[in-house]
C-alpha angles and dihedrals in degrees: 000000000000116000113250095230093062097047094093091052092049091046090056092052092045089055087065097063135064110299093233091050089047090054090053092051093047089054090050092050094039093238115154114239115252113269132197091248094052091045089053092048094049093048096051108113106227142120092282092060090047091051091049090051095048091050088060092058096232120195116259089248088074088076090060092045089057094045091050087071087075087214115148091213091053091046091054090049091053092045094054105028112026102055099234121186120270088253092057091045090053092052091048091053089048092052093242111169116232094190133040099296118117111250157280098047123213108263114214129175123197099164112114099174117134113265090013100152124200094178121135108251115244110241115183121223120217116260084239090062129249099300093035090055091050091051093046095058112117101169138035092256094052091044092053090048092051095046092054087075093061113104127185092266090056099057095089090052091048092050092049092049090053091050091051093047122354113251119239116280094246090052093049090050093049092047094048089051090061107102089220096052106128111253091230090058091052087053089050090054090060141258103255111155091237090054092051091047091052091051093051090046089052091052096254103142140138118241095250092050090047092052093045103043114016122101151258099030095217091059094045093048091045090054091048091049089057087042092065084074103025100042108004098169093054092042088054090056090057091044091055089061096045101038098076091050093048093048093047101042103029106017112146095332105128092193092057090049091048089052090050093051090050098050098034097087093060102026109122101187133085124281098260090054090049092053094047093046095051093044092052092046091070099041115122 
């Protein structure tokens, strides 16, 4: 009998193979087929969904993937349940789009809990101005304080200031650790291996990298399962990397899927290694 906590991960992988083959595997593993009622329950944006996501230790980039939907309901969910930074909260209140939608976005609030604040956080700007404060930073703490003042509209000015005269290292680090830092600005800051390592450590990853390298597989796949409803476009990017491996190494082989369900709770490696290992375990 498959353990309940790994069912979402298995469901995500099953979504990557032929539907008829997936039905055969579900019957072998005794997993109920998805129903409209369960889909609706899983897609409801509430505290339960947030708790499930946090228990899976998602990377910080997941916040941005959700906000990129430019959906006012999703933005409210992030604002109240996902503990975004004050800077992100401020941009949500202002209706700033994080994806490709033209702004400003409609801002709607449905929360009626006591002490449920929708106020825009106050974020002080250095007396030296935005760029002056970024240049003045001489420690990680002062850099983080200065970078809090940067809103989406300010990123072009920050990039131009760095081109004219490179910003201090602490400031670059703090800016690149912002989940909403434009990818092209991170490239402008340089590609030193230590810089890339810091970004991964801070949870700044792309979906394909997350699916390929992050561990353990059950957490990664669980996050992506929720992502099919919370950030479908980004979840599809991860699926595009995993789907060929799943079809080749697991396919419609019920024994390989049974092996995967058995080892998944304790498997410490990334998802591609899990798929290859379980597929090879049933080769004859």
